[in-house]
mmCIF file of C-alpha atoms and ligand atoms in Angstrom:
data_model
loop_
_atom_site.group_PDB
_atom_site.id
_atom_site.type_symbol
_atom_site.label_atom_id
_atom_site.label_comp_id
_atom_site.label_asym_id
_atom_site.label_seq_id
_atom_site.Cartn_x
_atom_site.Cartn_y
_atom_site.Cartn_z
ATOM 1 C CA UNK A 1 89.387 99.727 61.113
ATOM 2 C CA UNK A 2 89.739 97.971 64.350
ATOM 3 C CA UNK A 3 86.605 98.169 66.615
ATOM 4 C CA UNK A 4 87.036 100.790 69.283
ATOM 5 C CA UNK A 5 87.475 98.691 73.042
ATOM 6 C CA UNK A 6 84.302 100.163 75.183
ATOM 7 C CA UNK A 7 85.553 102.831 77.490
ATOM 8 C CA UNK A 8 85.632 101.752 81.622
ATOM 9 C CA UNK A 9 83.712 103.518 84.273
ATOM 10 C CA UNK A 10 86.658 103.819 86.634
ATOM 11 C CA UNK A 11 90.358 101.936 86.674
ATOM 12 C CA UNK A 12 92.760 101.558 90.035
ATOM 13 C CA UNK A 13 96.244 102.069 90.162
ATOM 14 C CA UNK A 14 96.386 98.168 91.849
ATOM 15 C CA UNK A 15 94.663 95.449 93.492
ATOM 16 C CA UNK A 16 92.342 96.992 96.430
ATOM 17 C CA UNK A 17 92.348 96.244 99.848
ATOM 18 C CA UNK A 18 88.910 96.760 100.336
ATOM 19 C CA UNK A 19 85.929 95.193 102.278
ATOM 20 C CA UNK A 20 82.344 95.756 103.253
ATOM 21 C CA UNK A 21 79.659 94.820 105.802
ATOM 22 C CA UNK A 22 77.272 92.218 105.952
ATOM 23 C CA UNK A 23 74.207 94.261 104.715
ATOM 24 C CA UNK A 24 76.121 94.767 101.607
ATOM 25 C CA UNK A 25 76.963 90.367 101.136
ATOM 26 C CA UNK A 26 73.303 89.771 101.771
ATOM 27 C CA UNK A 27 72.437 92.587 99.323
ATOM 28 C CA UNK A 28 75.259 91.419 96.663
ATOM 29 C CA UNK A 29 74.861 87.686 97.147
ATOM 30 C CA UNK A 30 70.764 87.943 97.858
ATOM 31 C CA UNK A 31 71.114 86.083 100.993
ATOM 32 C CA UNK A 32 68.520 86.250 103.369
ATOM 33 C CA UNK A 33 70.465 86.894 106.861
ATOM 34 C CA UNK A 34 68.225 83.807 108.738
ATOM 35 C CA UNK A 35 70.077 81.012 106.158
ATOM 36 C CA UNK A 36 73.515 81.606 107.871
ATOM 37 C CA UNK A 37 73.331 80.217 111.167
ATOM 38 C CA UNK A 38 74.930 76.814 111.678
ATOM 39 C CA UNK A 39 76.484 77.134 107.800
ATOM 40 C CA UNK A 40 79.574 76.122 107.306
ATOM 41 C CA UNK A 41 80.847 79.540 105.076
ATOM 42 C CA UNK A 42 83.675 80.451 102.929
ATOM 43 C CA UNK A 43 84.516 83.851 101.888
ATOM 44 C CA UNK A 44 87.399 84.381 99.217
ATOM 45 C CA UNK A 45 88.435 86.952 98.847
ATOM 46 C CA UNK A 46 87.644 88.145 102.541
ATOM 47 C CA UNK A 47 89.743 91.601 102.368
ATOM 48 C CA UNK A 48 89.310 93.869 105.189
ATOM 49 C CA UNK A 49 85.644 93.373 105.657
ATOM 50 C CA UNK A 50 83.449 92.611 108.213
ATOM 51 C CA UNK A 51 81.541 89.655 107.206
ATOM 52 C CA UNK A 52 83.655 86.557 108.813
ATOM 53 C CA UNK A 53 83.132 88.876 112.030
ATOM 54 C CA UNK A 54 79.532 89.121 111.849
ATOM 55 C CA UNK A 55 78.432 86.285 110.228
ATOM 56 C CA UNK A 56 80.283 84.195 112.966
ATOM 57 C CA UNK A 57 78.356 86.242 115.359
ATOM 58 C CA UNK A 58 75.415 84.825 114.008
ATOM 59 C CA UNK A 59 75.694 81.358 114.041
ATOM 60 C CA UNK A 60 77.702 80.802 110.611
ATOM 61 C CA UNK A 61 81.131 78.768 110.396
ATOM 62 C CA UNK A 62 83.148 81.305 108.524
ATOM 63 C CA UNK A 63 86.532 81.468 106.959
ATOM 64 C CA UNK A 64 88.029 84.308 105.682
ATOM 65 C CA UNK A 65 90.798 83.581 102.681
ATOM 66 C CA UNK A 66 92.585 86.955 101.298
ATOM 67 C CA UNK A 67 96.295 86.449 100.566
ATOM 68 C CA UNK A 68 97.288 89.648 102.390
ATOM 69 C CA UNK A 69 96.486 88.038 105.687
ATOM 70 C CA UNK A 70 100.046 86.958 105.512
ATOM 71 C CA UNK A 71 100.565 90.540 106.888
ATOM 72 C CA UNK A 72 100.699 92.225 110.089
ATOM 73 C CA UNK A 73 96.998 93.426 111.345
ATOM 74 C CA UNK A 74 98.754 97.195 111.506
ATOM 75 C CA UNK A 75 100.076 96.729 108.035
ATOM 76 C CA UNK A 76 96.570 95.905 107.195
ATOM 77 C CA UNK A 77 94.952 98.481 108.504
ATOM 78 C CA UNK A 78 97.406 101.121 106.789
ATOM 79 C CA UNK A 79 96.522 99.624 103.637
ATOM 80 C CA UNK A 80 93.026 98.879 104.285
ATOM 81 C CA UNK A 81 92.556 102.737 104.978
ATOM 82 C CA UNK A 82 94.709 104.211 101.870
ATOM 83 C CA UNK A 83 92.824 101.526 99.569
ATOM 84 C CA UNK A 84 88.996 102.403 100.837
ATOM 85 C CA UNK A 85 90.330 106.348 99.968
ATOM 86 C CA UNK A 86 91.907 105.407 96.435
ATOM 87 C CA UNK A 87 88.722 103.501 95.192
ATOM 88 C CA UNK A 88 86.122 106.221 96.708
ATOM 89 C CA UNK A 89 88.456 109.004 94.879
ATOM 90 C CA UNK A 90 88.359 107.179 91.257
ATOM 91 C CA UNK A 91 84.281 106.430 92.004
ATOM 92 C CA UNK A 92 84.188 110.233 92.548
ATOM 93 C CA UNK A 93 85.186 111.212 89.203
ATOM 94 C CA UNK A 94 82.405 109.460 88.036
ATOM 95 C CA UNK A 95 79.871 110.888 90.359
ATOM 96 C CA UNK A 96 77.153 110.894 87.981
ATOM 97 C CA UNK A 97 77.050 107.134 87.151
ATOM 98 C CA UNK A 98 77.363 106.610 90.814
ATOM 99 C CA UNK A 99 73.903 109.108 91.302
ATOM 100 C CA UNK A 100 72.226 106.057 93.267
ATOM 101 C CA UNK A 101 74.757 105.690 96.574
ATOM 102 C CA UNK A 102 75.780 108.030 98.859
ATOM 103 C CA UNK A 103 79.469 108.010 98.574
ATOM 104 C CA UNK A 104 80.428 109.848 101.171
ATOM 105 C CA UNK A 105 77.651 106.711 103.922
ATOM 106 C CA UNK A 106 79.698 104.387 101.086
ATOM 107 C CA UNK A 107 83.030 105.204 102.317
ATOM 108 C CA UNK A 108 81.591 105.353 106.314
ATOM 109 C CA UNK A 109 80.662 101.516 105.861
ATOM 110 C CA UNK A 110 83.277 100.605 104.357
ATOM 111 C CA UNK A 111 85.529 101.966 107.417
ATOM 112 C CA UNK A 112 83.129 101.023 110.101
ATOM 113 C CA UNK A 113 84.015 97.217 108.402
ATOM 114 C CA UNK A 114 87.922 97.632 108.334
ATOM 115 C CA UNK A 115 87.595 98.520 112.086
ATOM 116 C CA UNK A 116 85.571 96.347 112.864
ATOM 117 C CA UNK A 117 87.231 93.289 110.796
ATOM 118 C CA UNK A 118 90.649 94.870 112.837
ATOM 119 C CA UNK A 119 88.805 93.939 115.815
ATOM 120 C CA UNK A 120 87.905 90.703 115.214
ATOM 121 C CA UNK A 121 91.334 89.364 113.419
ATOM 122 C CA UNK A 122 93.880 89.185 116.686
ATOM 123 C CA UNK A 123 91.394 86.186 117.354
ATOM 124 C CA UNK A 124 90.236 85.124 114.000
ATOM 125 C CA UNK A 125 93.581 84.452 113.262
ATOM 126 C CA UNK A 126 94.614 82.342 116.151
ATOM 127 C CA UNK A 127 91.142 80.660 115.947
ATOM 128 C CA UNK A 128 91.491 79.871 111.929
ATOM 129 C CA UNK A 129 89.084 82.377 110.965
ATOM 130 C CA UNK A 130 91.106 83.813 108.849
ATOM 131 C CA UNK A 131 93.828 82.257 106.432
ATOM 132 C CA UNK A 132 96.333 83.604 104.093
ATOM 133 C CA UNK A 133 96.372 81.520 100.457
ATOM 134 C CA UNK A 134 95.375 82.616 97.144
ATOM 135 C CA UNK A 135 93.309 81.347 94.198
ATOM 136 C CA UNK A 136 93.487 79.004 92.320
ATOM 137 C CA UNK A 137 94.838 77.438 95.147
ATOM 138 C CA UNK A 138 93.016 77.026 98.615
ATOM 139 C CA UNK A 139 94.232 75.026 101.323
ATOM 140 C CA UNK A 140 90.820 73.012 102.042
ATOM 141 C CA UNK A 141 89.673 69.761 101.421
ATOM 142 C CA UNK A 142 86.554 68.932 98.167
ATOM 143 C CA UNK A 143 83.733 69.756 99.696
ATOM 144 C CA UNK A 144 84.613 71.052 102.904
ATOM 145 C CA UNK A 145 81.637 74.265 103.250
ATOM 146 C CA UNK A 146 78.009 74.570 102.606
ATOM 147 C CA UNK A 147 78.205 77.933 101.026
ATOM 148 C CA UNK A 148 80.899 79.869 99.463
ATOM 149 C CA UNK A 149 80.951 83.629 98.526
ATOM 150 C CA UNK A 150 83.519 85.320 96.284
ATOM 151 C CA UNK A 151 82.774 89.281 95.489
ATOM 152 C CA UNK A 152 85.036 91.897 93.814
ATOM 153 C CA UNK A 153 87.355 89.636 92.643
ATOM 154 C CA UNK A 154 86.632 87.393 89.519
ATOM 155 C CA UNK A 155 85.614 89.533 86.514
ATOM 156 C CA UNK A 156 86.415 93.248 88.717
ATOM 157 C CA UNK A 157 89.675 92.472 88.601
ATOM 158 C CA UNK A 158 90.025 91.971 84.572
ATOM 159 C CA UNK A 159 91.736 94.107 82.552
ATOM 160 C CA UNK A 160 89.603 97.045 81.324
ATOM 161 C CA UNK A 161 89.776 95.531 77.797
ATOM 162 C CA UNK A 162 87.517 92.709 78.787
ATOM 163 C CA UNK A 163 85.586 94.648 81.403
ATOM 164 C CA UNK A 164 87.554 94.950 84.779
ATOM 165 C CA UNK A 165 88.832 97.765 86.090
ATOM 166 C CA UNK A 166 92.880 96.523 86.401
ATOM 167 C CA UNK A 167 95.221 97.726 83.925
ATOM 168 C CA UNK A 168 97.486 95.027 83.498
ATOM 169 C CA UNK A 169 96.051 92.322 85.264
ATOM 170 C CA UNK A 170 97.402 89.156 85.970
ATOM 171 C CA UNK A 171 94.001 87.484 85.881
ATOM 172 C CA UNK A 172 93.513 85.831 82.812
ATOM 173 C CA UNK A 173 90.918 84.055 81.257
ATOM 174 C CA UNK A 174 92.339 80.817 82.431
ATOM 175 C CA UNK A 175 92.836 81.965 86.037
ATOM 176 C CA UNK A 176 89.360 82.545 86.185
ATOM 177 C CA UNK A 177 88.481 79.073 85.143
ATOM 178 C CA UNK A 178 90.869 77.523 86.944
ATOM 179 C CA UNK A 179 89.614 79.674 89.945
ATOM 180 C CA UNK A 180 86.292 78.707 89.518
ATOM 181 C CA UNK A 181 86.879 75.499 89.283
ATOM 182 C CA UNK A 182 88.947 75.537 92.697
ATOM 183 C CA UNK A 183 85.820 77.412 94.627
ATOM 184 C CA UNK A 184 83.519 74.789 93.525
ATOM 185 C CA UNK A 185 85.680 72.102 94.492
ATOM 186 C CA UNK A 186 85.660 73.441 98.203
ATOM 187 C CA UNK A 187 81.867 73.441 97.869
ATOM 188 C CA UNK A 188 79.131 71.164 98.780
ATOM 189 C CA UNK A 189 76.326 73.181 98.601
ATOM 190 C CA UNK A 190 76.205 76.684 97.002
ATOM 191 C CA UNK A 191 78.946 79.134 95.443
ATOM 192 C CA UNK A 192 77.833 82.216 94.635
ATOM 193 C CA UNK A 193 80.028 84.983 92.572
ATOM 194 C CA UNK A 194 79.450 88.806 92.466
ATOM 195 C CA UNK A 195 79.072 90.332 90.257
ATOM 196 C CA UNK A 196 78.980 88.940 86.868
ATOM 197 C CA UNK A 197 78.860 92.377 84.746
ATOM 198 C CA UNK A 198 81.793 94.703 83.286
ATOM 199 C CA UNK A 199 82.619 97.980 84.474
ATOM 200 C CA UNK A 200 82.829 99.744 80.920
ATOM 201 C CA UNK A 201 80.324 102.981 80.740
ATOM 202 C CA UNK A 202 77.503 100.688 79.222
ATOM 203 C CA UNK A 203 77.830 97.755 81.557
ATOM 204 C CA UNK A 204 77.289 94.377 80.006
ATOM 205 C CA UNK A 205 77.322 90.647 81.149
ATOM 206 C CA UNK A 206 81.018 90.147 81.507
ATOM 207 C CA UNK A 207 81.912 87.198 78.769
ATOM 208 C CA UNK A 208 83.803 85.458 80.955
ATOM 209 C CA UNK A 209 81.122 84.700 83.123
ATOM 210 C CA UNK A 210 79.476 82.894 80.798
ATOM 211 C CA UNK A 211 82.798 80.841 80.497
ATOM 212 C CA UNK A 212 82.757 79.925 83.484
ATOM 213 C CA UNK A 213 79.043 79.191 83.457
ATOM 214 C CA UNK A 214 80.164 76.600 80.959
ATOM 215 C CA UNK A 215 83.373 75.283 82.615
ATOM 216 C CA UNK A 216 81.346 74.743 85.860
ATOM 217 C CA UNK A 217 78.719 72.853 84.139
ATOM 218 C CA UNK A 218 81.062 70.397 82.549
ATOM 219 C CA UNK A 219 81.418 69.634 86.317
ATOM 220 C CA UNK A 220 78.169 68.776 86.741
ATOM 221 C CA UNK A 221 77.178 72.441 88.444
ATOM 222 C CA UNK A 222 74.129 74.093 87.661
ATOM 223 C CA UNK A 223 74.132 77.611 87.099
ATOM 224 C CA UNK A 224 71.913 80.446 87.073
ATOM 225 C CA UNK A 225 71.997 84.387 87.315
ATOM 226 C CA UNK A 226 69.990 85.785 90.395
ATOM 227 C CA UNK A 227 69.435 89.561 90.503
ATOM 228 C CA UNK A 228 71.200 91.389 93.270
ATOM 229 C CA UNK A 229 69.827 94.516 95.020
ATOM 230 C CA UNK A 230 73.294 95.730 95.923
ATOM 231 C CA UNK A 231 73.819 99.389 94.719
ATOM 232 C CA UNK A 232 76.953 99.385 92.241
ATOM 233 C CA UNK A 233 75.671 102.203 90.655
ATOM 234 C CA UNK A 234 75.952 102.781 86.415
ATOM 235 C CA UNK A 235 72.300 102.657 86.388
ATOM 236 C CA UNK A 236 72.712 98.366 86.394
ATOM 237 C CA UNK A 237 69.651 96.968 85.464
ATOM 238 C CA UNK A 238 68.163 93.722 87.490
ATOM 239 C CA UNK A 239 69.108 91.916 84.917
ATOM 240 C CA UNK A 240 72.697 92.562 84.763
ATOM 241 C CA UNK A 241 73.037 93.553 88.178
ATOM 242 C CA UNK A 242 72.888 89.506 89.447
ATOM 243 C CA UNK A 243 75.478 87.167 91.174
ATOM 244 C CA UNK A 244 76.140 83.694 89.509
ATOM 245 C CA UNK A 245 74.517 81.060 91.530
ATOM 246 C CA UNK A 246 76.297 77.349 91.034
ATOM 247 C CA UNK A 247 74.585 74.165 92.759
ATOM 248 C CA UNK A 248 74.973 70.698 92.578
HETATM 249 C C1 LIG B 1 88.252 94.363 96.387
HETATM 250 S S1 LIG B 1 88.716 93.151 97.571
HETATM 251 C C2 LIG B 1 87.184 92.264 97.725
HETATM 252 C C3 LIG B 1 86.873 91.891 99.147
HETATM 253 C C4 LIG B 1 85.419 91.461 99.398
HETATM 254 N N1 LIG B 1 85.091 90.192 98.805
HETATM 255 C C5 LIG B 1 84.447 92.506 98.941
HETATM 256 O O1 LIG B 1 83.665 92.293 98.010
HETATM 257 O O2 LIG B 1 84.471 93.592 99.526
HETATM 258 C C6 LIG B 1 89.716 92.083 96.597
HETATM 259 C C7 LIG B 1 90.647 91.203 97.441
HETATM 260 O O3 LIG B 1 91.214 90.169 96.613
HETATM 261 C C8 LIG B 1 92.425 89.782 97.229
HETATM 262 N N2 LIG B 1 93.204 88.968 96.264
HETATM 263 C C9 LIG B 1 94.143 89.373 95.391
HETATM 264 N N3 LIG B 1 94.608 88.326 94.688
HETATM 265 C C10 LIG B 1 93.943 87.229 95.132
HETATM 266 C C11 LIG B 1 93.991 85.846 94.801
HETATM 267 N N4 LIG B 1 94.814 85.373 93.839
HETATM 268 N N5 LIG B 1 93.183 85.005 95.472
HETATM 269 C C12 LIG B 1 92.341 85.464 96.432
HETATM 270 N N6 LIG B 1 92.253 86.763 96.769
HETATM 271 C C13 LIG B 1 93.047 87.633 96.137
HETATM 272 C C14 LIG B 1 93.052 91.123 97.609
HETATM 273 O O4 LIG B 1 94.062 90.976 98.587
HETATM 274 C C15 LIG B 1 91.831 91.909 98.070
HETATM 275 O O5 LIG B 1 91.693 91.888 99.467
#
């Protein structure tokens, strides 16, 4: 008999539109808020958060890639504000593996940064702030920023059979090399990836981050898991609950 697939936490009905603040990148990413100032930063996926607005209010260089940015900001904010209501619904019938955040502050934050990344993009967009292109593809030159950040994406977005919470997803095993790959090429200092652990019941360390652990170190990166303090809930322990660091 075939081995049963572990069962996810939660699945969406699509790709979410969905972004947070900047307590919750320094939480996911364990960045210490001081390092940012005068850093050049890239954030991809940037979604409808808050952090190119805030973090370029302190002193960083930030651009925001997401490849919905294509779209009208009112468009955006429609689907910003349906997507931040489908994901809080799905986390809600699993309330007990969530026991450790407060969904309903959750959901608060998570519209105080669409509102507040709605006020910033009129003149992110004009200033480059914010750019439309998609992975495995971005539209910058090797080694163009210090530090680069990409959250919720990689691994998340798997297919539920190999730990993600997309049915059907188009992001294979080889897009997330080749995605990989294309961050770290942008990068001449630090990429860091959160998070690194499936969203099945009993979380584990999602397999294809160690893949990409690999791929990157063909490269010449060095890698390392850091534990995060960000709340994700499913009783994560510190040593799952970590973002993949790559240097040089
Ligand atoms: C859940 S949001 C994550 C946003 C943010 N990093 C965070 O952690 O809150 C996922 C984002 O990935 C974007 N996305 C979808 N396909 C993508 C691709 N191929 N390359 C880059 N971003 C993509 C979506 O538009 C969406 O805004």
């Amino acid at each position: 008999m075939a081995p049963q697939a572990p069962s996810p936490l939660f699945t969406v009905d699509g790709m979410q539109f969905f972004g947070r603040e900047l307590g919750d990148y320094l939480a996911m990413f364990s960045l210490p808020a001081e390092r940012l100032p005068g850093l050049r930063v890239l954030d991809c996926p940037s979604g409808p958060g808050s952090f190119v607005a805030e973090s370029t209010a302190r002193g960083a260089c930030t651009v925001g890639v997401d490849p919905l940015y294509a779209q009208p900001l009112d468009v955006l904010l429609a689907r910003g504000r349906r997507d931040v209501q489908h994901t809080i619904e799905r986390m809600q019938l699993k309330a007990s593996a969530f026991a450790d955040i407060d969904l309903a502050a959750y959901q608060a934050s998570k519209l105080r940064a669409l509102d507040r990344f709605a006020a910033d993009y009129p003149a992110g967009i004009s200033e480059g702030r914010y750019l439309a292109a998609s992975l495995p593809a971005l539209p910058f030159p090797d080694r163009h920023f210090d530090l680069v950040l990409s959250a919720h994406l990689l691994f998340t977005y798997s297919d539920p059979a190999h730990g993600g919470i997309l049915p059907d997803s188009p992001f294979s095993l080889e897009w997330h090399l080749r995605s990989a790959e294309e961050l770290w090429r942008t990068c001449r200092g630090e990429l860091r990836l959160y998070p690194t652990t499936t969203r099945w019941e009993t979380p584990s360390r999602h397999a294809w981050a160690e893949r990409v652990c690999e791929r990157l170190e063909a490269l010449g990166g060095r890698t390392r898991f850091e534990p995060s303090t960000f709340a994700r809930g499913n009783h994560a322990s510190d040593s799952l609950n970590a973002c993949l660091v790559v240097t040089r």
